């Protein structure tokens, strides 16, 4: 149980284009999902908290107009990197918290590696 | 500033030894503590969580929590080469209801055959 999927697993795009990443909880419902970014040899940095049916909460320094988050259902959240630039190249990872769980454990997706040329 | 600190390592142990990983956190009100393992190029996977002071054992892994000292550790007994990975300590700092986790920078563990 507690499986989270992400799609795509990797993507290469040209500078200036937009990229959408999907995060799905496969066997549980998640009112709360989280989006992280990880640069090489660094720890995970939380970008935003995605809440089903409401606006995402962004961490300080994260541009909400550049990283658009939509959490339209209890099993799907999407992150769109708009007008991507080479500095946005990173490993993007989502996590989800089980709605019915009594703990605040986060289960992670496999990640999406974005390369912007 | 709210922080989670880990000994940076790298930590190298021989196969079969006990690996000890440490983590301190800044907010005394924190309630939830997690250990994740991350292999190179992969996303983190949950090893275990601990909420109460004392020890919690799961197979070869034991998490230890001391809230008074704001300290949480992970012991890996009978370390195997497959345990070689980066271990991330994560804390819900302040026990907030937003379920956010703050991660340490991780400790790279190498288990030598």
PDB file of C-alpha atoms in Angstrom:
ATOM      1  CA  UNK A   1       0.000   0.000   0.000  1.00  0.00           C
ATOM      2  CA  UNK A   2       0.806   3.741   0.042  1.00  0.00           C
ATOM      3  CA  UNK A   3       2.059   3.932  -3.521  1.00  0.00           C
ATOM      4  CA  UNK A   4       2.646   7.278  -5.184  1.00  0.00           C
ATOM      5  CA  UNK A   5       3.394   7.576  -8.881  1.00  0.00           C
ATOM      6  CA  UNK A   6       4.826  10.434 -10.907  1.00  0.00           C
ATOM      7  CA  UNK A   7       4.767  11.085 -14.603  1.00  0.00           C
ATOM      8  CA  UNK A   8       6.943  11.596 -16.491  1.00  0.00           C
ATOM      9  CA  UNK A   9       9.982  10.093 -14.817  1.00  0.00           C
ATOM     10  CA  UNK A  10      12.254  12.320 -16.857  1.00  0.00           C
ATOM     11  CA  UNK A  11      11.782  15.137 -19.328  1.00  0.00           C
ATOM     12  CA  UNK A  12      14.042  17.252 -21.502  1.00  0.00           C
ATOM     13  CA  UNK A  13      12.686  20.519 -22.820  1.00  0.00           C
ATOM     14  CA  UNK A  14      13.808  23.695 -24.484  1.00  0.00           C
ATOM     15  CA  UNK A  15      14.201  26.931 -22.584  1.00  0.00           C
ATOM     16  CA  UNK A  16      10.970  28.911 -22.495  1.00  0.00           C
ATOM     17  CA  UNK A  17       8.602  25.970 -22.714  1.00  0.00           C
ATOM     18  CA  UNK A  18       6.297  24.693 -19.976  1.00  0.00           C
ATOM     19  CA  UNK A  19       6.394  21.259 -18.418  1.00  0.00           C
ATOM     20  CA  UNK A  20       3.641  19.522 -16.472  1.00  0.00           C
ATOM     21  CA  UNK A  21       4.400  16.850 -13.886  1.00  0.00           C
ATOM     22  CA  UNK A  22       1.687  14.612 -12.468  1.00  0.00           C
ATOM     23  CA  UNK A  23       1.623  13.078  -9.007  1.00  0.00           C
ATOM     24  CA  UNK A  24      -0.916  10.369  -8.195  1.00  0.00           C
ATOM     25  CA  UNK A  25      -1.686   8.438  -5.050  1.00  0.00           C
ATOM     26  CA  UNK A  26      -2.587   4.982  -6.372  1.00  0.00           C
ATOM     27  CA  UNK A  27      -4.114   3.173  -3.419  1.00  0.00           C
ATOM     28  CA  UNK A  28      -5.121   5.907  -1.007  1.00  0.00           C
ATOM     29  CA  UNK A  29      -6.697   9.324  -0.976  1.00  0.00           C
ATOM     30  CA  UNK A  30      -4.582  12.355  -0.240  1.00  0.00           C
ATOM     31  CA  UNK A  31      -5.999  15.745   0.636  1.00  0.00           C
ATOM     32  CA  UNK A  32      -2.467  16.997   1.072  1.00  0.00           C
ATOM     33  CA  UNK A  33       0.419  16.513  -1.315  1.00  0.00           C
ATOM     34  CA  UNK A  34       3.803  18.149  -1.233  1.00  0.00           C
ATOM     35  CA  UNK A  35       6.190  19.183  -3.970  1.00  0.00           C
ATOM     36  CA  UNK A  36       9.938  19.136  -3.389  1.00  0.00           C
ATOM     37  CA  UNK A  37      12.948  20.021  -5.457  1.00  0.00           C
ATOM     38  CA  UNK A  38      16.370  18.471  -5.008  1.00  0.00           C
ATOM     39  CA  UNK A  39      19.574  19.693  -6.602  1.00  0.00           C
ATOM     40  CA  UNK A  40      22.576  17.341  -6.874  1.00  0.00           C
ATOM     41  CA  UNK A  41      24.111  16.428  -3.525  1.00  0.00           C
ATOM     42  CA  UNK A  42      21.632  18.609  -1.654  1.00  0.00           C
ATOM     43  CA  UNK A  43      18.685  17.771   0.534  1.00  0.00           C
ATOM     44  CA  UNK A  44      15.046  18.059  -0.339  1.00  0.00           C
ATOM     45  CA  UNK A  45      13.639  21.560  -0.375  1.00  0.00           C
ATOM     46  CA  UNK A  46       9.908  21.911   0.053  1.00  0.00           C
ATOM     47  CA  UNK A  47       8.418  24.070  -2.678  1.00  0.00           C
ATOM     48  CA  UNK A  48       4.743  24.009  -1.833  1.00  0.00           C
ATOM     49  CA  UNK A  49       1.942  22.234  -0.058  1.00  0.00           C
ATOM     50  CA  UNK A  50      -0.911  21.225  -2.329  1.00  0.00           C
ATOM     51  CA  UNK A  51      -4.376  20.941  -0.829  1.00  0.00           C
ATOM     52  CA  UNK A  52      -7.279  19.331  -2.662  1.00  0.00           C
ATOM     53  CA  UNK A  53      -9.834  21.883  -3.723  1.00  0.00           C
ATOM     54  CA  UNK A  54      -7.893  24.929  -2.579  1.00  0.00           C
ATOM     55  CA  UNK A  55      -4.906  27.013  -3.503  1.00  0.00           C
ATOM     56  CA  UNK A  56      -1.436  25.694  -2.851  1.00  0.00           C
ATOM     57  CA  UNK A  57       0.719  27.162  -0.113  1.00  0.00           C
ATOM     58  CA  UNK A  58       4.142  28.122  -1.393  1.00  0.00           C
ATOM     59  CA  UNK A  59       7.345  28.279   0.616  1.00  0.00           C
ATOM     60  CA  UNK A  60       9.220  31.516   0.867  1.00  0.00           C
ATOM     61  CA  UNK A  61      11.197  32.250  -2.266  1.00  0.00           C
ATOM     62  CA  UNK A  62       9.190  29.970  -4.550  1.00  0.00           C
ATOM     63  CA  UNK A  63       7.444  31.836  -7.360  1.00  0.00           C
ATOM     64  CA  UNK A  64       3.819  30.741  -7.478  1.00  0.00           C
ATOM     65  CA  UNK A  65       3.364  32.105 -11.007  1.00  0.00           C
ATOM     66  CA  UNK A  66       6.266  30.036 -12.245  1.00  0.00           C
ATOM     67  CA  UNK A  67       5.411  26.805 -10.458  1.00  0.00           C
ATOM     68  CA  UNK A  68       1.685  26.295 -10.916  1.00  0.00           C
ATOM     69  CA  UNK A  69       0.103  23.659  -8.732  1.00  0.00           C
ATOM     70  CA  UNK A  70      -3.349  22.141  -9.212  1.00  0.00           C
ATOM     71  CA  UNK A  71      -4.807  19.568  -6.826  1.00  0.00           C
ATOM     72  CA  UNK A  72      -8.078  18.775  -8.559  1.00  0.00           C
ATOM     73  CA  UNK A  73      -8.900  15.475  -6.909  1.00  0.00           C
ATOM     74  CA  UNK A  74      -8.019  13.385  -3.877  1.00  0.00           C
ATOM     75  CA  UNK A  75      -5.553  11.345  -5.921  1.00  0.00           C
ATOM     76  CA  UNK A  76      -3.957  13.811  -8.330  1.00  0.00           C
ATOM     77  CA  UNK A  77      -1.809  16.901  -8.036  1.00  0.00           C
ATOM     78  CA  UNK A  78       0.045  18.532 -10.910  1.00  0.00           C
ATOM     79  CA  UNK A  79       3.039  20.851 -10.988  1.00  0.00           C
ATOM     80  CA  UNK A  80       3.578  22.960 -14.080  1.00  0.00           C
ATOM     81  CA  UNK A  81       6.928  24.640 -14.533  1.00  0.00           C
ATOM     82  CA  UNK A  82       6.158  27.592 -16.765  1.00  0.00           C
ATOM     83  CA  UNK A  83       8.710  29.209 -19.073  1.00  0.00           C
ATOM     84  CA  UNK A  84      11.371  26.814 -17.887  1.00  0.00           C
ATOM     85  CA  UNK A  85      15.005  27.886 -17.886  1.00  0.00           C
ATOM     86  CA  UNK A  86      18.216  25.893 -17.383  1.00  0.00           C
ATOM     87  CA  UNK A  87      18.350  26.880 -13.709  1.00  0.00           C
ATOM     88  CA  UNK A  88      15.041  25.035 -13.229  1.00  0.00           C
ATOM     89  CA  UNK A  89      16.775  21.769 -14.111  1.00  0.00           C
ATOM     90  CA  UNK A  90      16.403  19.610 -11.036  1.00  0.00           C
ATOM     91  CA  UNK A  91      14.870  16.495  -9.529  1.00  0.00           C
ATOM     92  CA  UNK A  92      11.234  17.190  -8.642  1.00  0.00           C
ATOM     93  CA  UNK A  93       9.632  14.859  -6.147  1.00  0.00           C
ATOM     94  CA  UNK A  94       6.093  14.773  -4.830  1.00  0.00           C
ATOM     95  CA  UNK A  95       4.823  13.178  -1.663  1.00  0.00           C
ATOM     96  CA  UNK A  96       1.383  12.459  -0.327  1.00  0.00           C
ATOM     97  CA  UNK A  97      -0.189  11.997   3.054  1.00  0.00           C
ATOM     98  CA  UNK A  98      -2.901   9.377   3.481  1.00  0.00           C
ATOM     99  CA  UNK A  99      -6.208  11.097   4.312  1.00  0.00           C
ATOM    100  CA  UNK A 100      -7.253   8.268   6.615  1.00  0.00           C
ATOM    101  CA  UNK A 101      -3.926   7.770   8.367  1.00  0.00           C
ATOM    102  CA  UNK A 102      -3.498   8.762  11.988  1.00  0.00           C
ATOM    103  CA  UNK A 103       0.102   9.695  11.315  1.00  0.00           C
ATOM    104  CA  UNK A 104       1.575  12.473   9.211  1.00  0.00           C
ATOM    105  CA  UNK A 105       3.797  10.109   7.272  1.00  0.00           C
ATOM    106  CA  UNK A 106       4.576  11.263   3.756  1.00  0.00           C
ATOM    107  CA  UNK A 107       5.004   8.731   0.965  1.00  0.00           C
ATOM    108  CA  UNK A 108       7.157   9.814  -1.927  1.00  0.00           C
ATOM    109  CA  UNK A 109       6.758   9.386  -5.642  1.00  0.00           C
ATOM    110  CA  UNK A 110       9.722   8.196  -7.710  1.00  0.00           C
ATOM    111  CA  UNK A 111      10.564  11.716  -8.847  1.00  0.00           C
ATOM    112  CA  UNK A 112      10.815  13.519 -12.160  1.00  0.00           C
ATOM    113  CA  UNK A 113      14.159  14.586 -13.506  1.00  0.00           C
ATOM    114  CA  UNK A 114      13.817  17.800 -15.505  1.00  0.00           C
ATOM    115  CA  UNK A 115      16.527  19.009 -17.840  1.00  0.00           C
ATOM    116  CA  UNK A 116      16.054  22.372 -19.528  1.00  0.00           C
ATOM    117  CA  UNK A 117      18.315  23.020 -22.487  1.00  0.00           C
TER     118      UNK A 117
ATOM    119  CA  UNK B   1      15.421  29.526  12.471  1.00  0.00           C
ATOM    120  CA  UNK B   2      13.828  26.131  12.478  1.00  0.00           C
ATOM    121  CA  UNK B   3      16.359  23.504  11.558  1.00  0.00           C
ATOM    122  CA  UNK B   4      17.112  19.825  11.385  1.00  0.00           C
ATOM    123  CA  UNK B   5      20.786  18.954  11.631  1.00  0.00           C
ATOM    124  CA  UNK B   6      22.512  15.708  10.777  1.00  0.00           C
ATOM    125  CA  UNK B   7      26.142  14.665  11.021  1.00  0.00           C
ATOM    126  CA  UNK B   8      27.290  15.177   7.480  1.00  0.00           C
ATOM    127  CA  UNK B   9      29.406  12.066   7.170  1.00  0.00           C
ATOM    128  CA  UNK B  10      30.265  10.286   5.072  1.00  0.00           C
ATOM    129  CA  UNK B  11      29.995   7.395   7.487  1.00  0.00           C
ATOM    130  CA  UNK B  12      31.780   4.205   6.565  1.00  0.00           C
ATOM    131  CA  UNK B  13      31.259   0.929   8.420  1.00  0.00           C
ATOM    132  CA  UNK B  14      32.251  -2.666   7.676  1.00  0.00           C
ATOM    133  CA  UNK B  15      29.630  -5.216   6.773  1.00  0.00           C
ATOM    134  CA  UNK B  16      27.978  -6.661   9.863  1.00  0.00           C
ATOM    135  CA  UNK B  17      28.726  -3.649  12.062  1.00  0.00           C
ATOM    136  CA  UNK B  18      26.267  -1.257  13.665  1.00  0.00           C
ATOM    137  CA  UNK B  19      25.780   2.055  11.897  1.00  0.00           C
ATOM    138  CA  UNK B  20      24.671   4.972  14.057  1.00  0.00           C
ATOM    139  CA  UNK B  21      23.054   8.005  12.470  1.00  0.00           C
ATOM    140  CA  UNK B  22      22.221  11.108  14.458  1.00  0.00           C
ATOM    141  CA  UNK B  23      19.883  14.054  14.090  1.00  0.00           C
ATOM    142  CA  UNK B  24      19.052  17.114  16.199  1.00  0.00           C
ATOM    143  CA  UNK B  25      16.196  19.528  15.739  1.00  0.00           C
ATOM    144  CA  UNK B  26      15.569  23.057  16.833  1.00  0.00           C
ATOM    145  CA  UNK B  27      11.908  23.158  17.894  1.00  0.00           C
ATOM    146  CA  UNK B  28      11.102  21.624  21.260  1.00  0.00           C
ATOM    147  CA  UNK B  29       7.417  21.373  20.324  1.00  0.00           C
ATOM    148  CA  UNK B  30       8.096  18.900  17.505  1.00  0.00           C
ATOM    149  CA  UNK B  31       6.047  15.714  17.707  1.00  0.00           C
ATOM    150  CA  UNK B  32       6.771  13.572  14.643  1.00  0.00           C
ATOM    151  CA  UNK B  33      10.105  12.222  13.510  1.00  0.00           C
ATOM    152  CA  UNK B  34      10.963  10.200  10.433  1.00  0.00           C
ATOM    153  CA  UNK B  35      13.895   8.432   8.877  1.00  0.00           C
ATOM    154  CA  UNK B  36      14.030   8.047   5.122  1.00  0.00           C
ATOM    155  CA  UNK B  37      16.590   6.281   2.970  1.00  0.00           C
ATOM    156  CA  UNK B  38      17.540   7.668  -0.415  1.00  0.00           C
ATOM    157  CA  UNK B  39      19.606   5.764  -2.922  1.00  0.00           C
ATOM    158  CA  UNK B  40      21.550   7.793  -5.450  1.00  0.00           C
ATOM    159  CA  UNK B  41      19.264   9.087  -8.171  1.00  0.00           C
ATOM    160  CA  UNK B  42      16.117   7.817  -6.452  1.00  0.00           C
ATOM    161  CA  UNK B  43      13.450   9.358  -4.278  1.00  0.00           C
ATOM    162  CA  UNK B  44      13.300   8.857  -0.498  1.00  0.00           C
ATOM    163  CA  UNK B  45      11.685   5.777   0.948  1.00  0.00           C
ATOM    164  CA  UNK B  46      10.337   5.607   4.486  1.00  0.00           C
ATOM    165  CA  UNK B  47      12.268   3.469   6.946  1.00  0.00           C
ATOM    166  CA  UNK B  48      10.367   4.280  10.089  1.00  0.00           C
ATOM    167  CA  UNK B  49       8.749   6.963  12.182  1.00  0.00           C
ATOM    168  CA  UNK B  50       8.775   7.595  15.907  1.00  0.00           C
ATOM    169  CA  UNK B  51       6.564   9.783  18.058  1.00  0.00           C
ATOM    170  CA  UNK B  52       7.346   8.800  21.660  1.00  0.00           C
ATOM    171  CA  UNK B  53      10.504   9.026  23.718  1.00  0.00           C
ATOM    172  CA  UNK B  54      12.543   5.848  23.811  1.00  0.00           C
ATOM    173  CA  UNK B  55      13.345   3.175  21.282  1.00  0.00           C
ATOM    174  CA  UNK B  56      11.335   1.765  18.421  1.00  0.00           C
ATOM    175  CA  UNK B  57      12.577  -1.329  16.652  1.00  0.00           C
ATOM    176  CA  UNK B  58      11.742  -2.642  13.206  1.00  0.00           C
ATOM    177  CA  UNK B  59      13.886  -5.511  12.028  1.00  0.00           C
ATOM    178  CA  UNK B  60      17.505  -4.375  11.856  1.00  0.00           C
ATOM    179  CA  UNK B  61      16.524  -0.745  12.408  1.00  0.00           C
ATOM    180  CA  UNK B  62      16.055   0.999  15.750  1.00  0.00           C
ATOM    181  CA  UNK B  63      14.982   4.614  16.077  1.00  0.00           C
ATOM    182  CA  UNK B  64      15.712   6.397  19.341  1.00  0.00           C
ATOM    183  CA  UNK B  65      14.031   9.614  20.416  1.00  0.00           C
ATOM    184  CA  UNK B  66      14.950  11.941  23.251  1.00  0.00           C
ATOM    185  CA  UNK B  67      12.682  14.971  23.195  1.00  0.00           C
ATOM    186  CA  UNK B  68      14.378  16.606  26.184  1.00  0.00           C
ATOM    187  CA  UNK B  69      17.661  16.634  24.276  1.00  0.00           C
ATOM    188  CA  UNK B  70      15.919  17.287  20.941  1.00  0.00           C
ATOM    189  CA  UNK B  71      17.724  14.318  19.481  1.00  0.00           C
ATOM    190  CA  UNK B  72      16.692  11.410  17.300  1.00  0.00           C
ATOM    191  CA  UNK B  73      18.911   8.634  16.029  1.00  0.00           C
ATOM    192  CA  UNK B  74      18.786   5.586  13.800  1.00  0.00           C
ATOM    193  CA  UNK B  75      20.767   2.430  14.461  1.00  0.00           C
ATOM    194  CA  UNK B  76      21.257  -0.141  11.739  1.00  0.00           C
ATOM    195  CA  UNK B  77      22.367  -3.515  13.050  1.00  0.00           C
ATOM    196  CA  UNK B  78      24.197  -6.094  10.936  1.00  0.00           C
ATOM    197  CA  UNK B  79      24.808  -3.474   8.246  1.00  0.00           C
ATOM    198  CA  UNK B  80      24.738  -4.764   4.692  1.00  0.00           C
ATOM    199  CA  UNK B  81      26.257  -3.282   1.524  1.00  0.00           C
ATOM    200  CA  UNK B  82      22.678  -2.745   0.318  1.00  0.00           C
ATOM    201  CA  UNK B  83      22.224  -0.304   3.205  1.00  0.00           C
ATOM    202  CA  UNK B  84      24.677   2.050   1.512  1.00  0.00           C
ATOM    203  CA  UNK B  85      22.611   5.177   0.851  1.00  0.00           C
ATOM    204  CA  UNK B  86      21.907   8.654   2.154  1.00  0.00           C
ATOM    205  CA  UNK B  87      19.760   8.676   5.274  1.00  0.00           C
ATOM    206  CA  UNK B  88      17.478  11.637   5.769  1.00  0.00           C
ATOM    207  CA  UNK B  89      16.057  12.736   9.089  1.00  0.00           C
ATOM    208  CA  UNK B  90      12.741  14.566   8.793  1.00  0.00           C
ATOM    209  CA  UNK B  91      10.803  16.389  11.489  1.00  0.00           C
ATOM    210  CA  UNK B  92       7.392  18.002  11.646  1.00  0.00           C
ATOM    211  CA  UNK B  93       8.921  21.032  13.391  1.00  0.00           C
ATOM    212  CA  UNK B  94       6.688  22.484  16.051  1.00  0.00           C
ATOM    213  CA  UNK B  95       4.080  19.782  15.569  1.00  0.00           C
ATOM    214  CA  UNK B  96       2.141  21.876  13.106  1.00  0.00           C
ATOM    215  CA  UNK B  97      -1.131  20.595  11.708  1.00  0.00           C
ATOM    216  CA  UNK B  98       0.008  21.404   8.189  1.00  0.00           C
ATOM    217  CA  UNK B  99       1.984  18.131   8.173  1.00  0.00           C
ATOM    218  CA  UNK B 100       5.040  19.810   6.672  1.00  0.00           C
ATOM    219  CA  UNK B 101       8.349  18.043   7.151  1.00  0.00           C
ATOM    220  CA  UNK B 102      11.728  19.689   7.396  1.00  0.00           C
ATOM    221  CA  UNK B 103      14.562  17.507   6.188  1.00  0.00           C
ATOM    222  CA  UNK B 104      18.154  17.400   7.288  1.00  0.00           C
ATOM    223  CA  UNK B 105      20.883  17.423   4.681  1.00  0.00           C
ATOM    224  CA  UNK B 106      21.359  13.701   5.066  1.00  0.00           C
ATOM    225  CA  UNK B 107      24.178  11.395   6.075  1.00  0.00           C
ATOM    226  CA  UNK B 108      25.840   9.287   3.418  1.00  0.00           C
ATOM    227  CA  UNK B 109      26.429   5.765   4.702  1.00  0.00           C
ATOM    228  CA  UNK B 110      28.797   3.348   3.009  1.00  0.00           C
ATOM    229  CA  UNK B 111      28.865  -0.277   4.147  1.00  0.00           C
ATOM    230  CA  UNK B 112      32.042  -1.993   3.018  1.00  0.00           C
ATOM    231  CA  UNK B 113      31.917  -5.714   2.184  1.00  0.00           C
TER     232      UNK B 113
END
